[in-house]
Coordinates of C-alpha atoms in Angstrom, one line a residue:
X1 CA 123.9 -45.2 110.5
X2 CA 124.3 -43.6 107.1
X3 CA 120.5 -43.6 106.6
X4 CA 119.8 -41.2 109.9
X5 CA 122.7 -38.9 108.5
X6 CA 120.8 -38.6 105.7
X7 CA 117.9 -38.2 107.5
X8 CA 119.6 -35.4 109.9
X9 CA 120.9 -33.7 106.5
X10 CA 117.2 -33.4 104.9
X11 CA 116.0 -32.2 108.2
X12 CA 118.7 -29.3 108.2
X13 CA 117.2 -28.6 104.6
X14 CA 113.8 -28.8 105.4
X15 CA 114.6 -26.5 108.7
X16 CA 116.3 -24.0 106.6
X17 CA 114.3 -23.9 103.9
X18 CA 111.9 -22.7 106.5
X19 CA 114.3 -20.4 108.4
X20 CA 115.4 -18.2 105.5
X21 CA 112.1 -18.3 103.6
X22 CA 110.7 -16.3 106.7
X23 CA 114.2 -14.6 107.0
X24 CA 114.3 -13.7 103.0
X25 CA 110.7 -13.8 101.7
X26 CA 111.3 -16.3 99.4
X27 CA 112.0 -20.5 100.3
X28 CA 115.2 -21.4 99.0
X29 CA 114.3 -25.2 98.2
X30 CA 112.8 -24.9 95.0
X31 CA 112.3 -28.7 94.9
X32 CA 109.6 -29.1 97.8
X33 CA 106.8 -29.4 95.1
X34 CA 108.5 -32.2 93.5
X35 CA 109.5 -34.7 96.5
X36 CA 108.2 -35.9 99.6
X37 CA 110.7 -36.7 102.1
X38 CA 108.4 -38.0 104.5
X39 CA 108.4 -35.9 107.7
X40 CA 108.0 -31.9 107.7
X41 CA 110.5 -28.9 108.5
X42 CA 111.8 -29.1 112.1
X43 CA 111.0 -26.2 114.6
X44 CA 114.5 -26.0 115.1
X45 CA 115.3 -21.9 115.8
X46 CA 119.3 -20.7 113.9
X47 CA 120.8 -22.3 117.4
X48 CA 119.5 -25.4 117.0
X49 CA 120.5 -25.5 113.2
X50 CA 123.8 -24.5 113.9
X51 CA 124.1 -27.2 116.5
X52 CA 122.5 -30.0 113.5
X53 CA 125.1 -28.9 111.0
X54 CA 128.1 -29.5 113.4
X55 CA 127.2 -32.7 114.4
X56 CA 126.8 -33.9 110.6
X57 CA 130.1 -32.7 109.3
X58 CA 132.5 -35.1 111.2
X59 CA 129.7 -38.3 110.0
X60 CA 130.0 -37.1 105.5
X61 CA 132.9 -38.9 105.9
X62 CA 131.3 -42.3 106.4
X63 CA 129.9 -42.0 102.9
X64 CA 131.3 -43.3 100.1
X65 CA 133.3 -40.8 98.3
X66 CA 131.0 -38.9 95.6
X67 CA 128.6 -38.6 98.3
X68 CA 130.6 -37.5 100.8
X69 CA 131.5 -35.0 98.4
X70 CA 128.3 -33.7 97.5
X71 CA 127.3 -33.9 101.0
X72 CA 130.3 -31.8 102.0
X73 CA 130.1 -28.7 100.0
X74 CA 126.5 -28.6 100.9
X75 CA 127.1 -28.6 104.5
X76 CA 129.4 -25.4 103.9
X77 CA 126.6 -23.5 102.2
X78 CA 124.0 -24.6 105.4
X79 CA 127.0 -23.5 107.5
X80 CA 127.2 -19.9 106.0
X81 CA 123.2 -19.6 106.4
X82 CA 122.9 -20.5 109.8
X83 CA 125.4 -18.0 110.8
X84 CA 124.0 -15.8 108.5
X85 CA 120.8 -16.6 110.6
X86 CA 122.5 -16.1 114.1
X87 CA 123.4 -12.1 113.1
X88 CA 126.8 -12.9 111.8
X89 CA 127.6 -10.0 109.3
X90 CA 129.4 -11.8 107.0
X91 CA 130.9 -9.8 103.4
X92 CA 129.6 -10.4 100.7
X93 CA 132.5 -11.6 98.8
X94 CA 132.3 -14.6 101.3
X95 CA 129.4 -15.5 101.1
X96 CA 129.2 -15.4 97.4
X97 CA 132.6 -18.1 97.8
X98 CA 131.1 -19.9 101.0
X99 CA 127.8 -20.4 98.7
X100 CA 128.3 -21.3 95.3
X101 CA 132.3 -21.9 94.6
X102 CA 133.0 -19.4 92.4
X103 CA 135.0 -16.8 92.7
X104 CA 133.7 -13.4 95.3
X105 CA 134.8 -11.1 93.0
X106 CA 134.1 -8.3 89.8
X107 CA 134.6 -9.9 86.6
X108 CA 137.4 -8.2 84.9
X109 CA 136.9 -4.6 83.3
X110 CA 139.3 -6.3 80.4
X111 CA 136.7 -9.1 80.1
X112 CA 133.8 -6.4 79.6
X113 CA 135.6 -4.2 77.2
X114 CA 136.5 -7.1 75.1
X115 CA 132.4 -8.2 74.7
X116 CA 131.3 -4.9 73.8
X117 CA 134.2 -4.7 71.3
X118 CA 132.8 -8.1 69.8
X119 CA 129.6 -7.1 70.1
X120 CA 129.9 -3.7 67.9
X121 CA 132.0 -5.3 65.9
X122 CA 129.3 -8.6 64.8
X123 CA 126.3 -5.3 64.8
X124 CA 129.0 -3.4 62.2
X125 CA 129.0 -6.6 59.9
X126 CA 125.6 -6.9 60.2
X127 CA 124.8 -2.6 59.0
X128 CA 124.6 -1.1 61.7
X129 CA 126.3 2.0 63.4
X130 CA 129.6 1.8 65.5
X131 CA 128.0 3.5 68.1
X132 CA 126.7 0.8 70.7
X133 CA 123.8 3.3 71.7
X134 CA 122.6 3.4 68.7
X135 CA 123.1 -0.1 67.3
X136 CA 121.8 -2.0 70.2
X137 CA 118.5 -0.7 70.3
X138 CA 118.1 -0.7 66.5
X139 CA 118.9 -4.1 66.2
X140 CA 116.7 -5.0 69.4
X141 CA 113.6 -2.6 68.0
X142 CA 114.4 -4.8 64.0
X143 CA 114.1 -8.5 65.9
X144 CA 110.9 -7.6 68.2
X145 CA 107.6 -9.1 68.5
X146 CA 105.0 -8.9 70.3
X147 CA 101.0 -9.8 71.1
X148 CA 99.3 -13.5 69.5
X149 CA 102.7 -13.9 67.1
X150 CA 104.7 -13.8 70.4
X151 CA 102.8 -16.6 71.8
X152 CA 103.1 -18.4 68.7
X153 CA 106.3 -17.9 68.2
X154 CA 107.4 -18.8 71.5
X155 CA 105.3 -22.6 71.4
X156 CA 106.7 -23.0 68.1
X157 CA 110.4 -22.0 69.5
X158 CA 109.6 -24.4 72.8
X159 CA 108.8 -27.5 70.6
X160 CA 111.9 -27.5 68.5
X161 CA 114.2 -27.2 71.7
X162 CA 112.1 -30.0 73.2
X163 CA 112.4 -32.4 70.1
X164 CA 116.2 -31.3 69.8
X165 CA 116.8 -32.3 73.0
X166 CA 115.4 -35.8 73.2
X167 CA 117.9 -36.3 70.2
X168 CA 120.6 -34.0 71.0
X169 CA 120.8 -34.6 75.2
X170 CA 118.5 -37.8 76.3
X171 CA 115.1 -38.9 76.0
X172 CA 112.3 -37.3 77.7
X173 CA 109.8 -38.5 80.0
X174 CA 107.0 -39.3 77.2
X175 CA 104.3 -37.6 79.9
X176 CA 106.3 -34.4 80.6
X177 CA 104.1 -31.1 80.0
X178 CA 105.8 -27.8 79.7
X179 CA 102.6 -24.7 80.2
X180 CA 103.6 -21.5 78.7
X181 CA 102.1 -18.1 79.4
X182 CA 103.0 -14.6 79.3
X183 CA 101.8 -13.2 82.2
X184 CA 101.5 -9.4 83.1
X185 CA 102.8 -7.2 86.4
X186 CA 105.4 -10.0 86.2
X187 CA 108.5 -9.5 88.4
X188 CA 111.6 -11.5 86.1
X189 CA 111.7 -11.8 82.3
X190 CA 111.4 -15.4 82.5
X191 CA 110.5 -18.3 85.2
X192 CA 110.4 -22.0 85.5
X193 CA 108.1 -23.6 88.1
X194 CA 108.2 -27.5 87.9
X195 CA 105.8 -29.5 90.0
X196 CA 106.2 -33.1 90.3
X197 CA 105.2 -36.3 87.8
X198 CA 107.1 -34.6 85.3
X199 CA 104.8 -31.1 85.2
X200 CA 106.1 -27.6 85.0
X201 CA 105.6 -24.1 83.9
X202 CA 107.4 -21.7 82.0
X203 CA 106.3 -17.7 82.8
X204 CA 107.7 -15.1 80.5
X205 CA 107.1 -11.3 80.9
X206 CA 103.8 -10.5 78.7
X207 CA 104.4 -6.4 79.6
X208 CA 107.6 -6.2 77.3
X209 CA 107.9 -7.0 73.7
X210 CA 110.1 -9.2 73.1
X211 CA 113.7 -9.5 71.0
X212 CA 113.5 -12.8 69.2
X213 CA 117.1 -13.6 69.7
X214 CA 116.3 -13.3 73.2
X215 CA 113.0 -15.4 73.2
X216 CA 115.0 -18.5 71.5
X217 CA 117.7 -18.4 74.5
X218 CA 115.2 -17.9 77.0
X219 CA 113.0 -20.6 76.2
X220 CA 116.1 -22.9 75.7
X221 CA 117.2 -22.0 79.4
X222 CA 114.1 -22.0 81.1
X223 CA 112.9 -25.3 79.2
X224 CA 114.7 -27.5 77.1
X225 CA 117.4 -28.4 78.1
X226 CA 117.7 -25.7 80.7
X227 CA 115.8 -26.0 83.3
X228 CA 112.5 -28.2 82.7
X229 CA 114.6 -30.8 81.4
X230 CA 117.1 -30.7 84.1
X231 CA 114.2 -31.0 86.9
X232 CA 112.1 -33.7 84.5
X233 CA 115.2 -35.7 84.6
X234 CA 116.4 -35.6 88.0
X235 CA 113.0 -36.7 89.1
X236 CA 113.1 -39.8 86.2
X237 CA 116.5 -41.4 87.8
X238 CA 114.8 -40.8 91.3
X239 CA 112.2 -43.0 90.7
X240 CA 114.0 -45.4 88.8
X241 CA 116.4 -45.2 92.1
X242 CA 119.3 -43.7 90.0
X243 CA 120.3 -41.3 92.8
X244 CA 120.4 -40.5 96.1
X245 CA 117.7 -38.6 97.7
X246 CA 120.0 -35.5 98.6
X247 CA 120.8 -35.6 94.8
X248 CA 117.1 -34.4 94.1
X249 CA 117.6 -31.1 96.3
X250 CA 117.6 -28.1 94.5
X251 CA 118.6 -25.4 96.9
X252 CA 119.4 -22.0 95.7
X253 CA 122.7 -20.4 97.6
X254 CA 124.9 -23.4 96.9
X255 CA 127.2 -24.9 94.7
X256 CA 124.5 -26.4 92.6
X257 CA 123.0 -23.5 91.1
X258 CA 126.2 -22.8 89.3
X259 CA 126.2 -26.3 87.1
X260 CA 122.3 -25.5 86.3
X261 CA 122.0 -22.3 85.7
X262 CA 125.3 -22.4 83.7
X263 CA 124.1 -25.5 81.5
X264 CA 120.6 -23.5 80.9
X265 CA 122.8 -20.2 80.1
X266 CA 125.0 -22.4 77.2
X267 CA 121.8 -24.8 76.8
X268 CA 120.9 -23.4 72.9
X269 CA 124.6 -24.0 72.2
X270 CA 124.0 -27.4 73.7
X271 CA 121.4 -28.5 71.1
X272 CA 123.1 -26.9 68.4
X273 CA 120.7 -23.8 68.0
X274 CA 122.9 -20.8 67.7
X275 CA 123.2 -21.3 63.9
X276 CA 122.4 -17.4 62.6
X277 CA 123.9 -13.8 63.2
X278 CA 121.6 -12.4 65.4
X279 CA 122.1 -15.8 67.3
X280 CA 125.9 -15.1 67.8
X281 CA 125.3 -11.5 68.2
X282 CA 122.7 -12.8 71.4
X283 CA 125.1 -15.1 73.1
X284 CA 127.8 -12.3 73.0
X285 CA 125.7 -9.6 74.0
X286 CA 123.7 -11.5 77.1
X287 CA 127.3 -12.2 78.3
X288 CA 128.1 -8.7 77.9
X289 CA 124.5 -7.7 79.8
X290 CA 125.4 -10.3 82.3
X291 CA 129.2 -9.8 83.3
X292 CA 128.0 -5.6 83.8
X293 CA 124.9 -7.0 86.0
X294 CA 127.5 -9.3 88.0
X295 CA 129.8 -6.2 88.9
X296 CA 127.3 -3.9 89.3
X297 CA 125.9 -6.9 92.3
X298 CA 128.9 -6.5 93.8
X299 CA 128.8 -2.7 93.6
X300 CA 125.4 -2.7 95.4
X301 CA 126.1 -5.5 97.8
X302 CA 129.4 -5.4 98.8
X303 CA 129.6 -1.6 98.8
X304 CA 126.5 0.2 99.3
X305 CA 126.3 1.7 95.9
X306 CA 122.0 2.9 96.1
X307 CA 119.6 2.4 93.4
X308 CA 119.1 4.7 91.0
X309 CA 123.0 5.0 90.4
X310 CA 123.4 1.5 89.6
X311 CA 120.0 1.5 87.6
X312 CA 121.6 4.2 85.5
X313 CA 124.9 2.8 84.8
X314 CA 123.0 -0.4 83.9
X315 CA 121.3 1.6 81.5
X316 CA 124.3 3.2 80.3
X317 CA 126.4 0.2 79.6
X318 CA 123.7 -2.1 78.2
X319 CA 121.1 0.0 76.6
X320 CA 118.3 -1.5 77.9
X321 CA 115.1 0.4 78.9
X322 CA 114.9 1.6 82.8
X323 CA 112.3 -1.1 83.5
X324 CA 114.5 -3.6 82.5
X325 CA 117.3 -2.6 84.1
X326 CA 114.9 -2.0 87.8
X327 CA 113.8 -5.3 87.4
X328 CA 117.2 -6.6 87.5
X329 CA 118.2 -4.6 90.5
X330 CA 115.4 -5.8 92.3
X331 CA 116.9 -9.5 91.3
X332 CA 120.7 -8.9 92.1
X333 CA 119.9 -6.9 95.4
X334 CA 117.0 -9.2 96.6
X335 CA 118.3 -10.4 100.4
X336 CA 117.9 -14.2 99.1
X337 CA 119.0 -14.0 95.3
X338 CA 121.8 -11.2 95.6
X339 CA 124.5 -14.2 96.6
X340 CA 122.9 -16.3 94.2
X341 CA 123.6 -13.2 90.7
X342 CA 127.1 -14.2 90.0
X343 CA 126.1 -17.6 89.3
X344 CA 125.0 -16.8 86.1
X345 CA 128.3 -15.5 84.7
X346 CA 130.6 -17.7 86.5
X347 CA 128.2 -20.7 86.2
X348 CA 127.8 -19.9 82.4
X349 CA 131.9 -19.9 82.3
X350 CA 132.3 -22.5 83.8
X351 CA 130.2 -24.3 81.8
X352 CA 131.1 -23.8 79.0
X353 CA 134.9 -24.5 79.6
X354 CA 133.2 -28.0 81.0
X355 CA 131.7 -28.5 77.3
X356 CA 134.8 -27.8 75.6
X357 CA 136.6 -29.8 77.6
X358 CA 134.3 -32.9 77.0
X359 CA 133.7 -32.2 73.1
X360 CA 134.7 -35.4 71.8
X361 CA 132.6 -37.0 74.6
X362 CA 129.4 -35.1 74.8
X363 CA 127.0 -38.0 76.1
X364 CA 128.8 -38.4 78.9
X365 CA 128.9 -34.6 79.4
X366 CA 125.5 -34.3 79.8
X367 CA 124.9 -37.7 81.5
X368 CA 127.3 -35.9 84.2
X369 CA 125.6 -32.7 83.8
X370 CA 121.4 -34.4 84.4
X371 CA 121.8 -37.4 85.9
X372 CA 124.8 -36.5 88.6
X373 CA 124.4 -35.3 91.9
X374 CA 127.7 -32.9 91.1
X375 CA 129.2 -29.0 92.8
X376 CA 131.4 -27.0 91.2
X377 CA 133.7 -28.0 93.2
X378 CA 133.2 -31.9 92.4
X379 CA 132.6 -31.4 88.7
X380 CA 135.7 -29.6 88.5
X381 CA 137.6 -31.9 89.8
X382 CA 135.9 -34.9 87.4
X383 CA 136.1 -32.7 84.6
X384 CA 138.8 -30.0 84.6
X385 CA 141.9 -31.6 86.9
X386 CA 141.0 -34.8 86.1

């Protein structure tokens, strides 16, 4: 009896994955590379899905509890696409709650105006001008590179965060392969593709020079231990029948993507890499970047504010250049990623009140964190009110 549920639950995946890739642009399963579940997507049109999705809920509760849990929260994401799928005209707030647990709303002007007063303050002790216009690019122009020392750079960076982490997190599989490029007319500053057999990719934007500071997180979070590692792993304890097949989806627009993409964004911390000034001045400043991107989301999606307005305040409050800051429009107003944005500063939060939480006991932190079918919601409740 349990097994069909499970069955019926992939095949709601599978059907949605297909639904609001064609609805969206973009699949939201990003783990249909890596695993087989042996049967394709169902033709099932929104009704049908709907229909699926109320007759699972009332059988989750015939699982033992931690799936049942998993299962649960899940099955409230599905429910918020399929009606988003049916017409419904839900707010954004909502969904952003109904999605990912966190909260549906602007992170607080006091929290922003307390990073950029850090932030000035660290550039000020480092000799630069307490003017954020002028220090931020300065200091971003002074830590640049660009062309063959880029590459290099950024292999040299990669390997270090992968040996850290087979000391620092858990071992690796010894066959994993991590392919770097830079690629050009790329859309994001930085993507992770894994495949299956413990294969990925790593894509970093070859048309911008890049901030070292920057490089060193971004490679952290979109490799090791961020992503690559969390997908390399996942896959490991799958074969060695460690978890349950619904713990190996990955599906973007639910409470998942909170505990990932908040372990990647805290994932240098993590293997003990944030050691120098420009290091501390990056963690402080891509929080700063990412709580103004997060309100400025719910500025565009939950009000209507248009384009070029929020592409200039972006501008205005972070400094960066304009493509930059179109580039992350295009992300946080995409009609498949905009309810995903916020997960990066409220997954990154949440995160890291996780880690200090668990300090005396970081082994079983990440054990929790790579090898756990977990929500927000369920790691919470393990974690913060236990």
């Amino acid at each position: 009896m349990l097994e069909e549920e499970i069955r019926r639950f992939l095949q709601i995946a599978l059907a949605l994955n297909a639904s609001v890739g064609q609805r969206t642009g973009v699949e939201p399963l990003l783990s249909t590379e890596t695993y087989d579940y042996g049967f394709p997507a169902p033709a099932w049109d929104w009704e049908e899905i709907g229909r699926q999705i109320e007759e699972l809920r009332p059988a989750i509760s015939s699982f033992p509890a931690a799936r049942a849990g998993f299962l649960a929260d899940l099955t409230t994401s599905f429910e918020m696409m399929a009606r988003e799928g049916q017409g419904d005209r839900v707010p954004y707030a909502e969904r952003v709650v109904a999605y990912l647990q966190v909260p549906g709303e602007r992170v607080p002007q006091a929290t922003i105006a307390a990073l950029a007063e850090d932030l000035r303050g660290l550039l000020v002790a480092e000799g630069y001008a307490d003017d954020l216009a002028i220090a931020l690019p300065q200091w971003i122009e002074r830590r640049s590179i660009r062309g063959e020392a880029l590459q290099t750079l950024a292999e040299e960076l990669m390997e270090q965060a992968r040996t850290t982490t087979n000391e620092r997190i858990m071992p690796l599989p010894a066959e994993h392969r991590v392919e770097l490029s830079f690629p050009k007319n790329f859309p994001f500053n930085g993507y992770s593709a894994y495949k299956r057999d413990y294969r990925g990719t790593v894509e970093l934007n070859g048309d911008i020079g890049w901030h070292i500071p920057a490089l060193k997180h971004l490679v952290c979070h979109e490799a090791f231990p961020g992503h690559q590692t969390f997908s390399a792993l996942r896959e490991l304890r799958y074969r060695q029948g460690l978890i349950p097949v619904e713990g190996t989806l990955y599906f973007s627009n639910t409470p998942i993507t909170p505990i990932v993409e908040g372990a990647a964004e805290i994932g240098q911390e993590l293997l003990g890499m944030v050691k120098t000034a420009d290091d501390r001045l990056f963690d402080v400043y891509n929080r700063y970047q990412s709580a103004c991107a997060t309100n400025l989301a719910f500025d565009c999606n939950a009000d209507g504010k248009d384009q070029e307005t929020a592409v200039r305040e972006y501008m205005a409050l972070t400094h960066v250049p304009r493509g930059q800051a179109e580039r992350r429009y295009r992300f946080w107003s995409h009609p498949l990623w905009q309810t995903g944005f916020p997960h990066y500063w409220y997954g990154r939060e949440f995160m890291q009140e996780c880690y200090q939480r668990m300090a005396a006991d970081v082994p079983r932190f990440v054990e929790m964190i790579y090898t756990e079918p977990h929500t927000v919601r369920t790691l919470r409740e393990a974690v913060l009110t236990a």
